[in-house]
Phi, psi and omega in degrees: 000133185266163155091227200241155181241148160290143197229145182230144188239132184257122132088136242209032123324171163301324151320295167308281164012276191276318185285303171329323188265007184238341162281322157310318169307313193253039141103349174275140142315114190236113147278148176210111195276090193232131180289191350239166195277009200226165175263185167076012175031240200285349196266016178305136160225145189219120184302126151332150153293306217277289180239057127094359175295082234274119179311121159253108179300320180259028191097139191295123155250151197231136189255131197193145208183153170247324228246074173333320178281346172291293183333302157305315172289298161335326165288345174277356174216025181205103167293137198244124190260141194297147185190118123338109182255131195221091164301113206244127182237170172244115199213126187027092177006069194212126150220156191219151176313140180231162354291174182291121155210140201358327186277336184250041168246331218259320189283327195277291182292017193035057192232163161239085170307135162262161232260011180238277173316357159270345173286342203247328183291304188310347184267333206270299215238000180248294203246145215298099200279003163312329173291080179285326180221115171277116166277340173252178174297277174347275189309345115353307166281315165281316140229070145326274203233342161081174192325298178293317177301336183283335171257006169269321179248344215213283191299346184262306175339288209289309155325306151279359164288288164309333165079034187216143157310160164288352191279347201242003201232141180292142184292351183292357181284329177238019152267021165272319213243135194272164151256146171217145189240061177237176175255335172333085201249024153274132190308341191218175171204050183249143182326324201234116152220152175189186181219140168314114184274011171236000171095190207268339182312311189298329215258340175287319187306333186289338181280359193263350192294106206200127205258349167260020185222138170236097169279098135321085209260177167060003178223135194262176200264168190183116213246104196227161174281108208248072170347334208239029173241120185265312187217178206213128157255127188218130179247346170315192182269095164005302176260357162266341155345268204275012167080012171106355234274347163251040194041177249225112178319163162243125169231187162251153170229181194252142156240148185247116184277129166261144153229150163287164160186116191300122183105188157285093202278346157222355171090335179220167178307308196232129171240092181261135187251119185276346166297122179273028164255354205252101194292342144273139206289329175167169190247166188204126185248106201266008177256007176277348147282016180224101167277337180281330200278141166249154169206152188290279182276157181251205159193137157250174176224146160258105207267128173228144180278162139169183196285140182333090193272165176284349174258024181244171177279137184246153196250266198247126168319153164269333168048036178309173172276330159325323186277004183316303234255304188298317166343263211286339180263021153284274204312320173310294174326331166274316154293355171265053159239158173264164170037020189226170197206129177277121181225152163067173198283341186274301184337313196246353170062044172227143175300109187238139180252165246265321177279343154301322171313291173330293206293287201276010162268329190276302196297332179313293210265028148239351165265352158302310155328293211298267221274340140305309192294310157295009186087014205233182189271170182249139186266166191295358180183140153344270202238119192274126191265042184204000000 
């Protein structure tokens, strides 16, 4: 097909989105196609009725970034109000700060460490140097932070996140989460962090607001030939592409007990509870991610994990090592697809935090450009998820 083509995008996310509006930009008719009734997929936010709070529906996301052009582009279309995530967790009927740093190491042991000296108890006496190459979450974890902290904080969580033993999960998993031998209690530490001050459903719309993009709610994908579709960005779940036909990625999903409550019902945003007798990973009080905003009343969620079903929304991959192998024949399959781009964290079967998204989203759809204009092919994914 000559000239600018018409393109259609599976799922009207951050992913859909961003490739849609930057393709919309270089003169192509972008459709964009989504099953739920709303845009902006798991990153949906909607205002309480009852008390005026802006809702993360599918669960709180929080924006933290290094990545000045990302940044700036979210800014272009939403002001992002300065926002902390200040983690709070609760373990055998104590709560203490996360990630551990100086204040819950020093509070957990009854000690008042100065900050050389929790590095040197936590090395000598916490954490268990038998472990030369940690292979698991667990052996990881133990020497991390060593025993008592890995069960205080770590093993009941993860257990109830993963649905799994931590013996059974790869240590790159608690090589996210930092020690810090400080008082520094943000959850993240990266240059840019904030929260969308009208929430993020108004800032996708503004990116999907384009006089060359047609958005489609209520509609699913169905993989037919179309002439008049030059190419397919498809963000949906990988192995629902192809039916299933090599059975079914494993993810985990959320169930959310939503409640009111008059007043401040826990004082921080995020409460997590480390016990494995507590059937939930944690509560979330939502008007605490818009701190500028007041509300008399709140709404919380008590968030419980467990494994994906088929009608259900899946939230995080799992990536076990069994699946390597159902892995790789999705992907072979997909590079033998013509005119289609694997996208986003379902696309690509990878855990993507929101500015990645972006960021592999802006790139996708200038190497599309990029590879229109030469004549070339477009490849089935970015970044190959094996």
């Amino acid at each position: 097909m000559s000239g600018n083509e018409k393109i259609m995008i599976v799922g009207a996310g951050l992913s859909g989105a961003v490739i849609g509006r930057e393709l919309a930009l270089a003169g192509h008719q972008v459709e964009i196609i989504d099953a739920r009734e709303h845009i902006a997929g798991n990153c949906h936010t909607e205002r309480d009725a009852d008390t005026g709070v802006m809702v993360h529906v599918y669960g709180p996301h929080i924006f933290h970034t290094d990545d000045a052009e990302v940044w700036n582009y979210v800014n272009d279309f939403q002001t992002f109000m300065p926002y902390k995530n200040r983690v709070k967790t609760t373990s055998n009927d104590a709560v203490y700060s996360l990630p551990v740093n100086l204040h819950t190491i020093n509070q957990f042991f009854g000690k008042t460490f100065r900050p050389a000296e929790a590095r040197a108890f936590i090395e000598e006496y916490a954490a268990d140097k038998s472990i030369v190459d940690p292979q698991t979450f667990e052996e990881q974890a133990m020497r991390f932070v060593g025993k008592d902290l890995y069960e205080a904080f770590f093993k009941g969580y993860t257990e109830k996140q993963w649905g799994c033993s931590p013996t059974e999960l790869p240590a790159s998993i608690l090589k996210r989460l930092p020690v810090r031998f400080n008082y520094d209690d943000n959850y993240f530490f990266h240059q840019y962090q904030g929260m969308p001050q009208n929430g993020y459903t108004d800032m996708i719309g503004r990116i999907l607001d384009h006089s060359n993009i047609t958005v489609k709610l209520r509609t699913r994908f169905e993989r037919a030939d179309d002439a008049d579709i030059g190419h397919v960005f498809y963000s949906g779940q990988l192995d629902g592409y192809f039916d299933y036909e090599a059975g079914r990625l494993g993810y985990r999903t959320l169930d959310f007990e939503r409640f009111s409550y008059d007043g401040d019902y826990q004082g921080c945003a995020v409460m997590n509870y480390g016990d494995a007798s507590v059937p939930f990973t944690r509560i979330t009080e939502h008007k605490h991610f818009s701190p500028w905003e007041e509300h008399a009343g709140s709404v919380c969620y008590r968030e419980f994990s467990r494994a994906c079903g088929p009608d259900d929304i899946p939230y995080y991959p799992i990536r076990m090592v069994e699946e390597k192998e159902q892995l790789a024949q999705y992907v072979a399959r997909a590079e033998e697809e013509t005119d289609v781009t694997f996208v986003g964290r379902l696309g690509t079967y990878r855990y993507l935090d929101m500015d990645v998204t972006i960021r592999e989203a802006l790139d996708t759809a200038r190497l599309y450009l990029a590879k229109k204009a030469d004549g070339a092919a477009m490849p089935a994914f970015l970044h190959r998820p094996v």
